[in-house]
Short mmCIF file of C-alpha atoms in Angstrom, two decimals:
data_model
loop_
_atom_site.label_atom_id
_atom_site.label_comp_id
_atom_site.label_asym_id
_atom_site.label_seq_id
_atom_site.Cartn_x
_atom_site.Cartn_y
_atom_site.Cartn_z
CA MET A 1 -35.48 32.91 18.78
CA THR A 2 -36.98 30.83 21.99
CA GLY A 3 -36.94 27.33 20.66
CA ALA A 4 -38.54 25.57 17.82
CA PHE A 5 -40.69 28.28 15.66
CA GLY A 6 -39.65 30.84 18.19
CA GLY A 7 -42.18 29.55 20.43
CA ASN A 8 -44.88 30.68 17.71
CA PRO A 9 -47.51 28.21 16.77
CA ALA A 10 -48.29 30.79 14.09
CA ILE A 11 -44.85 30.11 12.37
CA LYS A 12 -44.88 26.62 12.37
CA ALA A 13 -48.51 26.82 10.87
CA ALA A 14 -47.34 28.89 8.06
CA LEU A 15 -44.41 26.74 7.44
CA LEU A 16 -46.44 23.24 6.96
CA THR A 17 -48.83 25.13 4.39
CA ARG A 18 -46.22 26.49 2.25
CA LEU A 19 -45.03 22.99 2.29
CA GLU A 20 -48.33 21.59 1.74
CA ASN A 21 -48.85 24.16 -1.29
CA HIS A 22 -45.69 23.31 -2.83
CA ILE A 23 -46.40 19.39 -2.72
CA ALA A 24 -49.85 20.00 -4.02
CA ASN A 25 -48.57 22.31 -7.02
CA GLY A 26 -45.75 20.14 -7.42
CA THR A 27 -43.24 22.44 -7.16
CA LEU A 28 -41.37 20.53 -4.25
CA ARG A 29 -38.05 19.11 -5.52
CA PHE A 30 -36.02 16.72 -3.78
CA GLY A 31 -31.97 16.79 -4.23
CA GLY A 32 -29.95 19.78 -3.81
CA THR A 33 -30.85 22.97 -2.40
CA VAL A 34 -32.53 25.31 -4.87
CA TRP A 35 -35.17 27.78 -5.11
CA ASP A 36 -35.88 29.17 -8.49
CA GLY A 37 -38.36 31.80 -7.59
CA SER A 38 -41.74 29.00 -7.91
CA GLY A 39 -40.22 26.14 -6.50
CA GLY A 40 -37.39 24.38 -5.30
CA SER A 41 -36.24 22.08 -2.34
CA ALA A 42 -37.66 21.83 1.44
CA LEU A 43 -34.92 24.47 2.39
CA GLY A 44 -35.41 26.30 -0.46
CA VAL A 45 -39.47 26.94 -0.54
CA SER A 46 -38.94 27.13 3.11
CA THR A 47 -36.89 30.16 3.11
CA GLU A 48 -37.55 31.50 -0.46
CA GLY A 49 -33.88 31.31 -0.66
CA GLY A 50 -31.08 28.68 -0.17
CA ASP A 51 -29.18 29.58 3.21
CA SER A 52 -28.92 27.29 5.93
CA ALA A 53 -28.31 29.80 8.74
CA ASP A 54 -31.03 31.70 7.56
CA TYR A 55 -33.52 28.34 8.32
CA ALA A 56 -32.09 27.66 11.35
CA SER A 57 -32.61 31.31 12.41
CA ARG A 58 -36.22 31.84 11.04
CA PHE A 59 -37.55 28.26 12.47
CA GLY A 60 -35.26 27.46 15.75
CA TYR A 61 -33.37 24.68 14.10
CA PRO A 62 -30.00 24.06 15.00
CA LEU A 63 -27.64 24.78 12.04
CA PRO A 64 -26.62 21.23 11.32
CA MET A 65 -30.12 20.38 11.24
CA ALA A 66 -30.99 23.09 8.72
CA GLY A 67 -28.04 21.95 6.35
CA LEU A 68 -29.74 18.21 6.46
CA LEU A 69 -33.07 18.93 5.62
CA ASP A 70 -32.47 18.73 1.57
CA PRO A 71 -29.93 15.66 1.96
CA LEU A 72 -32.57 14.02 4.02
CA THR A 73 -35.84 14.75 1.77
CA ALA A 74 -33.64 13.49 -1.16
CA TYR A 75 -32.91 10.28 0.69
CA ALA A 76 -36.72 9.77 1.49
CA GLY A 77 -37.11 9.75 -2.42
CA SER A 78 -39.59 11.65 -4.85
CA ASP A 79 -42.55 9.28 -3.54
CA SER A 80 -42.15 9.93 0.27
CA GLY A 81 -39.93 13.26 0.20
CA GLY A 82 -42.89 15.44 0.46
CA ASP A 83 -43.90 13.41 3.69
CA ALA A 84 -40.72 13.76 5.08
CA ALA A 85 -40.53 17.35 4.57
CA LEU A 86 -43.93 17.81 6.32
CA ARG A 87 -42.82 15.10 9.50
CA TRP A 88 -39.69 17.37 9.54
CA VAL A 89 -41.89 20.20 10.88
CA GLU A 90 -45.02 18.45 12.46
CA CYS A 91 -43.06 16.05 14.57
CA VAL A 92 -41.37 19.16 16.24
CA GLU A 93 -43.19 20.89 19.13
CA VAL A 94 -43.19 24.74 19.21
CA GLY A 95 -40.88 26.02 21.53
CA ALA A 96 -39.25 22.53 21.77
CA ASP A 97 -35.00 22.76 22.45
CA LEU A 98 -33.48 21.12 19.56
CA SER A 99 -30.10 22.13 20.53
CA ARG A 100 -29.17 18.40 21.56
CA VAL A 101 -30.12 16.65 18.89
CA PRO A 102 -26.99 17.18 16.14
CA GLN A 103 -25.22 15.43 18.86
CA ARG A 104 -27.50 12.58 19.19
CA ILE A 105 -27.66 12.05 15.88
CA VAL A 106 -23.62 12.43 15.53
CA ASP A 107 -23.26 9.73 18.40
CA HIS A 108 -26.35 7.37 16.53
CA PHE A 109 -24.25 7.43 13.47
CA LEU A 110 -21.11 7.07 14.94
CA THR A 111 -21.88 4.06 17.08
CA ASP A 112 -23.68 2.34 14.25
CA MET A 113 -20.15 2.68 12.66
CA GLY A 114 -18.68 1.19 15.59
CA VAL A 115 -16.42 3.91 16.63
CA GLU A 116 -16.60 2.67 20.36
CA ARG A 117 -15.15 -0.37 19.42
CA LEU A 118 -13.13 0.33 16.58
CA ALA A 119 -11.63 4.31 17.35
CA ALA A 120 -12.53 4.47 20.96
CA SER A 121 -10.11 6.78 21.55
CA SER A 122 -10.76 9.36 19.04
CA TYR A 123 -14.11 8.95 19.56
CA ALA A 124 -13.86 10.12 23.25
CA ASP A 125 -11.84 13.29 21.89
CA VAL A 126 -14.66 14.01 19.68
CA ARG A 127 -17.04 13.74 22.23
CA ALA A 128 -15.37 15.70 24.85
CA LEU A 129 -14.83 18.70 22.18
CA HIS A 130 -18.68 18.28 21.72
CA ARG A 131 -19.64 18.20 25.42
CA ALA A 132 -17.33 21.27 25.69
CA GLU A 133 -18.92 23.28 23.02
CA ALA A 134 -22.28 22.65 24.28
CA SER A 135 -21.18 23.66 27.68
CA GLY A 136 -20.22 26.79 26.62
CA VAL A 137 -16.72 26.53 26.18
CA VAL A 138 -15.38 28.68 23.36
CA MET A 139 -12.45 27.15 21.47
CA HIS A 140 -10.12 28.31 18.73
CA ARG A 141 -10.26 26.39 15.43
CA SER A 142 -6.93 25.25 16.14
CA GLU A 143 -8.06 23.18 18.89
CA TRP A 144 -10.74 21.27 16.50
CA THR A 145 -8.07 21.00 13.70
CA ALA A 146 -5.26 19.47 16.24
CA ILE A 147 -7.62 16.24 16.93
CA ARG A 148 -8.79 16.09 13.59
CA ARG A 149 -5.16 15.93 12.28
CA ARG A 150 -4.56 13.36 15.15
CA ILE A 151 -7.09 11.21 14.07
CA GLU A 152 -6.26 11.50 10.28
CA ALA A 153 -2.61 10.43 11.25
CA ALA A 154 -4.27 7.36 13.11
CA VAL A 155 -6.17 6.64 9.59
CA GLU A 156 -2.92 6.29 8.02
CA THR A 157 -1.83 3.24 10.23
CA THR A 158 -5.06 1.34 9.37
CA LEU A 159 -5.69 -0.77 6.31
CA PRO A 160 -7.46 0.52 3.05
CA HIS A 161 -11.12 -0.20 3.05
CA SER A 162 -11.18 -1.67 6.54
CA HIS A 163 -13.31 -1.31 9.08
CA GLU A 164 -11.03 0.54 11.32
CA ARG A 165 -9.95 3.09 8.90
CA ALA A 166 -13.43 4.15 8.34
CA ALA A 167 -14.62 4.57 11.78
CA LEU A 168 -11.48 6.68 12.23
CA ASN A 169 -12.79 8.55 9.12
CA ALA A 170 -15.81 8.87 10.71
CA CYS A 171 -14.60 10.39 13.70
CA ALA A 172 -12.67 12.87 11.51
CA THR A 173 -15.66 13.60 9.87
CA ALA A 174 -17.92 14.65 13.14
CA CYS A 175 -15.08 16.71 14.57
CA TRP A 176 -16.45 20.42 14.03
CA PRO A 177 -17.94 22.37 16.16
CA LEU A 178 -21.79 21.41 15.71
CA GLN A 179 -22.98 25.39 16.13
CA THR A 180 -21.25 26.80 13.08
CA SER A 181 -21.32 23.30 10.84
CA SER A 182 -23.91 23.35 8.29
CA SER A 183 -22.83 20.13 6.40
CA ILE A 184 -21.79 17.75 9.55
CA LEU A 185 -24.59 15.76 9.92
CA SER A 186 -25.03 15.33 6.05
CA THR A 187 -21.12 14.40 5.43
CA LEU A 188 -21.25 12.07 8.31
CA ILE A 189 -24.83 10.36 6.93
CA ALA A 190 -22.89 10.04 3.61
CA ALA A 191 -19.90 8.37 5.30
CA TRP A 192 -22.29 5.85 7.04
CA LEU A 193 -24.39 5.09 3.66
CA GLN A 194 -20.33 4.63 2.03
CA GLY A 195 -20.37 1.68 4.61
CA VAL A 196 -22.37 -0.81 2.28
CA ASN A 197 -19.51 -0.66 0.49
CA ARG A 198 -17.37 -2.62 3.17
CA GLU A 199 -20.26 -5.30 3.56
CA ALA A 200 -19.33 -8.57 2.30
CA ASP A 201 -21.25 -10.24 -0.52
CA PRO A 202 -21.19 -13.80 0.30
CA ALA A 203 -23.20 -14.65 -3.16
CA PHE A 204 -20.02 -13.60 -4.94
CA GLY A 205 -17.20 -14.11 -2.18
CA GLU A 206 -14.16 -12.17 -1.81
CA LEU A 207 -11.98 -14.04 -3.82
CA LYS A 208 -14.13 -13.51 -6.97
CA THR A 209 -14.28 -9.50 -5.87
CA LYS A 210 -10.89 -9.59 -5.72
CA ARG A 211 -10.06 -11.17 -9.51
CA ALA A 212 -12.92 -8.90 -10.89
CA MET A 213 -11.21 -5.82 -9.37
CA ALA A 214 -7.65 -7.12 -10.60
CA THR A 215 -9.34 -7.71 -14.30
CA LEU A 216 -10.74 -4.05 -14.27
CA ASP A 217 -7.94 -2.31 -13.16
CA GLU A 218 -5.80 -3.95 -15.98
CA ILE A 219 -8.48 -3.39 -18.56
CA TYR A 220 -8.11 0.11 -17.60
CA GLN A 221 -4.07 0.21 -17.53
CA GLN A 222 -4.52 -0.84 -20.79
CA THR A 223 -6.98 1.20 -22.40
CA GLN A 224 -5.13 4.16 -21.17
CA PRO A 225 -3.68 5.18 -24.27
CA MET A 226 -6.90 5.05 -25.89
CA ARG A 227 -8.83 7.07 -23.33
CA GLU A 228 -5.28 9.95 -23.95
CA LYS A 229 -6.32 9.78 -27.32
CA GLY A 230 -10.08 10.92 -26.46
CA GLU A 231 -11.25 7.47 -28.05
CA ALA A 232 -14.71 6.25 -26.27
CA VAL A 233 -13.90 2.61 -23.82
CA ASP A 234 -16.72 0.79 -22.52
CA ILE A 235 -14.80 -0.85 -19.75
CA PRO A 236 -17.81 -2.83 -18.65
CA ALA A 237 -18.14 -3.64 -22.23
CA LEU A 238 -14.51 -5.28 -22.42
CA PHE A 239 -14.69 -6.74 -18.99
CA ARG A 240 -17.98 -8.67 -20.39
CA MET A 241 -15.81 -10.06 -23.43
CA ARG A 242 -12.82 -11.25 -21.40
CA ASP A 243 -14.41 -13.06 -18.51
CA PRO A 244 -18.36 -13.30 -19.16
CA ILE A 245 -18.97 -15.36 -15.93
CA LEU A 246 -16.89 -13.33 -14.06
CA ALA A 247 -18.55 -10.21 -15.25
CA ALA A 248 -22.09 -11.30 -14.98
CA GLY A 249 -21.28 -12.36 -11.17
CA PHE A 250 -19.51 -9.11 -10.64
CA GLU A 251 -22.70 -6.78 -12.18
CA ALA A 252 -25.17 -9.02 -9.80
CA SER A 253 -22.75 -8.03 -6.96
CA LEU A 254 -23.10 -4.27 -7.60
CA GLU A 255 -26.95 -4.72 -8.20
CA ARG A 256 -27.14 -5.74 -4.60
CA ALA A 257 -24.89 -3.28 -3.28
CA ASN A 258 -26.86 -0.40 -4.93
CA ALA A 259 -29.86 -2.11 -3.31
CA ARG A 260 -28.63 -2.20 0.18
CA TYR A 261 -27.63 1.69 -0.47
CA LEU A 262 -31.06 2.43 -1.15
CA ASP A 263 -32.43 0.59 1.59
CA ARG A 264 -30.12 2.52 3.96
CA ALA A 265 -30.51 5.92 2.28
CA GLN A 266 -34.15 5.53 2.66
CA SER A 267 -33.98 4.68 6.38
CA VAL A 268 -32.02 7.96 7.02
CA PRO A 269 -35.40 10.01 7.56
CA GLY A 270 -36.73 7.78 9.79
CA ILE A 271 -33.64 7.78 11.84
CA VAL A 272 -33.39 11.47 12.04
CA LEU A 273 -37.07 12.06 12.59
CA ALA A 274 -37.05 9.71 15.40
CA HIS A 275 -34.46 11.90 17.15
CA LEU A 276 -36.10 15.19 16.27
CA ALA A 277 -39.43 14.01 17.79
CA THR A 278 -38.17 13.06 21.02
CA ALA A 279 -36.35 16.38 21.68
CA MET B 1 -15.97 40.02 7.36
CA THR B 2 -19.58 38.58 7.57
CA GLY B 3 -18.52 34.97 8.16
CA LYS B 4 -20.78 34.14 5.11
CA VAL B 5 -20.24 32.94 1.16
CA ILE B 6 -21.06 36.49 -1.24
CA ASP B 7 -22.48 36.17 -4.37
CA VAL B 8 -20.75 38.44 -6.82
CA ALA B 9 -23.16 38.23 -9.43
CA GLY B 10 -23.35 41.41 -11.20
CA TRP B 11 -19.98 43.16 -9.64
CA ASP B 12 -16.88 44.16 -11.32
CA VAL B 13 -14.79 41.37 -10.05
CA ALA B 14 -11.46 42.72 -11.42
CA ALA B 15 -12.01 45.43 -8.84
CA VAL B 16 -13.02 43.09 -5.96
CA ILE B 17 -9.69 41.67 -6.25
CA ALA B 18 -7.87 44.65 -7.01
CA GLU B 19 -9.36 46.57 -3.85
CA GLN B 20 -8.73 43.27 -1.38
CA ARG B 21 -6.39 43.48 0.94
CA GLY B 22 -5.62 39.87 2.88
CA LEU B 23 -7.12 36.93 1.48
CA ILE B 24 -9.81 36.42 -0.64
CA LEU B 25 -10.95 32.88 -2.18
CA PHE B 26 -13.36 32.69 -5.23
CA ASP B 27 -15.62 29.72 -5.66
CA LEU B 28 -16.12 29.35 -9.52
CA TRP B 29 -19.25 27.22 -9.90
CA SER B 30 -22.26 26.06 -11.97
CA PRO B 31 -25.86 25.05 -11.24
CA THR B 32 -25.45 22.32 -13.49
CA CYS B 33 -22.34 21.12 -11.83
CA ALA B 34 -22.94 18.23 -9.02
CA PRO B 35 -19.77 18.96 -7.28
CA CYS B 36 -19.92 22.53 -7.08
CA ARG B 37 -23.37 22.04 -5.27
CA ALA B 38 -21.92 19.15 -2.84
CA LEU B 39 -18.79 22.04 -2.32
CA ALA B 40 -21.52 25.16 -1.40
CA PRO B 41 -22.27 23.80 1.99
CA ILE B 42 -18.84 23.05 2.88
CA LEU B 43 -17.92 27.11 1.89
CA ASP B 44 -20.46 27.97 3.97
CA ASP B 45 -18.82 26.48 7.25
CA LEU B 46 -15.30 27.58 5.87
CA ALA B 47 -16.64 30.90 5.76
CA ALA B 48 -17.91 30.35 9.26
CA ASP B 49 -14.83 28.98 10.25
CA PHE B 50 -12.46 31.23 8.81
CA VAL B 51 -14.47 34.76 9.38
CA ASP B 52 -11.72 36.80 10.53
CA GLU B 53 -9.22 35.98 8.21
CA LEU B 54 -10.39 35.03 4.72
CA ARG B 55 -13.44 36.35 2.75
CA ILE B 56 -15.20 33.88 0.26
CA CYS B 57 -16.96 34.73 -3.00
CA LYS B 58 -19.03 32.79 -5.62
CA VAL B 59 -18.94 33.16 -9.14
CA ASN B 60 -21.45 31.57 -11.12
CA VAL B 61 -19.71 31.05 -14.37
CA ALA B 62 -22.90 29.84 -16.03
CA VAL B 63 -24.70 33.34 -15.72
CA ASP B 64 -21.62 35.39 -16.72
CA GLU B 65 -18.71 34.01 -18.80
CA ALA B 66 -17.10 37.70 -18.52
CA ILE B 67 -16.91 37.55 -15.01
CA ALA B 68 -15.25 34.11 -15.27
CA LYS B 69 -12.73 34.55 -17.86
CA PRO B 70 -10.15 36.43 -15.54
CA PHE B 71 -9.89 33.16 -13.76
CA ALA B 72 -9.63 31.28 -16.82
CA ALA B 73 -10.86 27.93 -15.31
CA ARG B 74 -11.27 24.66 -17.17
CA THR B 75 -12.76 22.55 -15.10
CA LEU B 76 -15.58 23.32 -11.96
CA PRO B 77 -15.29 23.87 -9.21
CA THR B 78 -12.31 25.57 -9.26
CA LEU B 79 -11.14 27.56 -5.75
CA ALA B 80 -8.92 30.54 -6.71
CA LEU B 81 -7.36 31.94 -3.58
CA TYR B 82 -5.89 35.68 -3.87
CA ARG B 83 -3.70 37.80 -1.54
CA ASP B 84 -3.99 41.44 -1.82
CA GLY B 85 -5.17 41.18 -5.54
CA VAL B 86 -2.51 38.30 -6.74
CA GLU B 87 -3.69 34.84 -7.15
CA ILE B 88 -1.56 32.80 -4.89
CA ASP B 89 -3.04 28.79 -5.37
CA ARG B 90 -5.94 27.22 -6.55
CA VAL B 91 -7.82 24.17 -6.11
CA VAL B 92 -9.99 21.82 -8.38
CA GLY B 93 -12.55 19.65 -7.90
CA LEU B 94 -14.49 18.89 -5.06
CA LYS B 95 -12.43 18.40 -1.48
CA SER B 96 -13.45 18.00 1.63
CA ARG B 97 -14.04 20.44 4.61
CA GLY B 98 -10.75 19.10 6.48
CA HIS B 99 -8.81 19.28 3.35
CA LEU B 100 -9.70 22.86 2.60
CA THR B 101 -8.80 23.96 6.03
CA ALA B 102 -5.72 22.33 6.04
CA TRP B 103 -4.96 23.95 2.30
CA LEU B 104 -6.45 27.58 3.77
CA GLU B 105 -4.49 27.29 7.03
CA SER B 106 -1.34 26.80 5.09
CA HIS B 107 -1.83 30.23 3.71
CA LEU B 108 -3.03 32.42 6.69
#
């Protein structure tokens, strides 16, 4: 295939029409990849199947991009998922060379996670592998594995829940060949989204968070025998009974974290589509 | 080997196991299992990573209980690894691509 849509405007037009029809019929769904014969996810309806490699081959998108399509529309949500699916196609020019887009998206999210500062050496290793791959160097799986294991060993030297650990883990997540990886971008973006859990919540504070976690852990340990007997245990309710003020503060903090997660998730389509559009 | 995950729906899985030389990985999954859906793209990538070393087959246990029975999987997803017709190891639950790569490489 020569670039996006094989250089054929008719392929792009047919794909857009298909998506528009499914949106109009309410048969475009947002979530995991699915095709049930009459409707499904963006990748599902585009290929009338569920194979990322098939999508990549038919429409000239790199394999990691094909693997990202359904997660991206899911992040957009049911209100905007259809628009995201359409823009995914519309913003790409017929014949455009998209081969460098996955690398740019990897760099975008790794940089946003602070790898240049927190995991400079590992990031340099991963970039070197990706550049070698892009220049046509054929590398055996063991070469990627060796670097990834080195990064994973470095992870073990860091503090749990630290930004440094997250940055190194992100480098390990990105340490796969881009040309044969349908899951690399979706996995990396999922890790980026989890970053909200490391953001401080000044309204609740570190001390209260530690107290809340310790209380929850204590309740969990104490109710282990009940769970082993198959009895239903409502841990949040037990927490509220034991320390109502702390539990209320913790639940409010969780709600704020969920809202931050949602904000981040909904920003993913914009970020990715901007990279696609500039290819 | 194809470098793709093979759906063995409707196949005689016992015959596939008996006839297969080398390594074969069975992914026991169900469409209603969210971790199974999350694992699917990782298995696609593993099929490409281990293209000349391993065959990966997916078994939808919700469609055909008879197919699933020989595997006796109690939790989904379950990955059952066979060598020359004999199960040599299994992994239960959603695991990362890195974890599964290390696991498979330990059996090559």
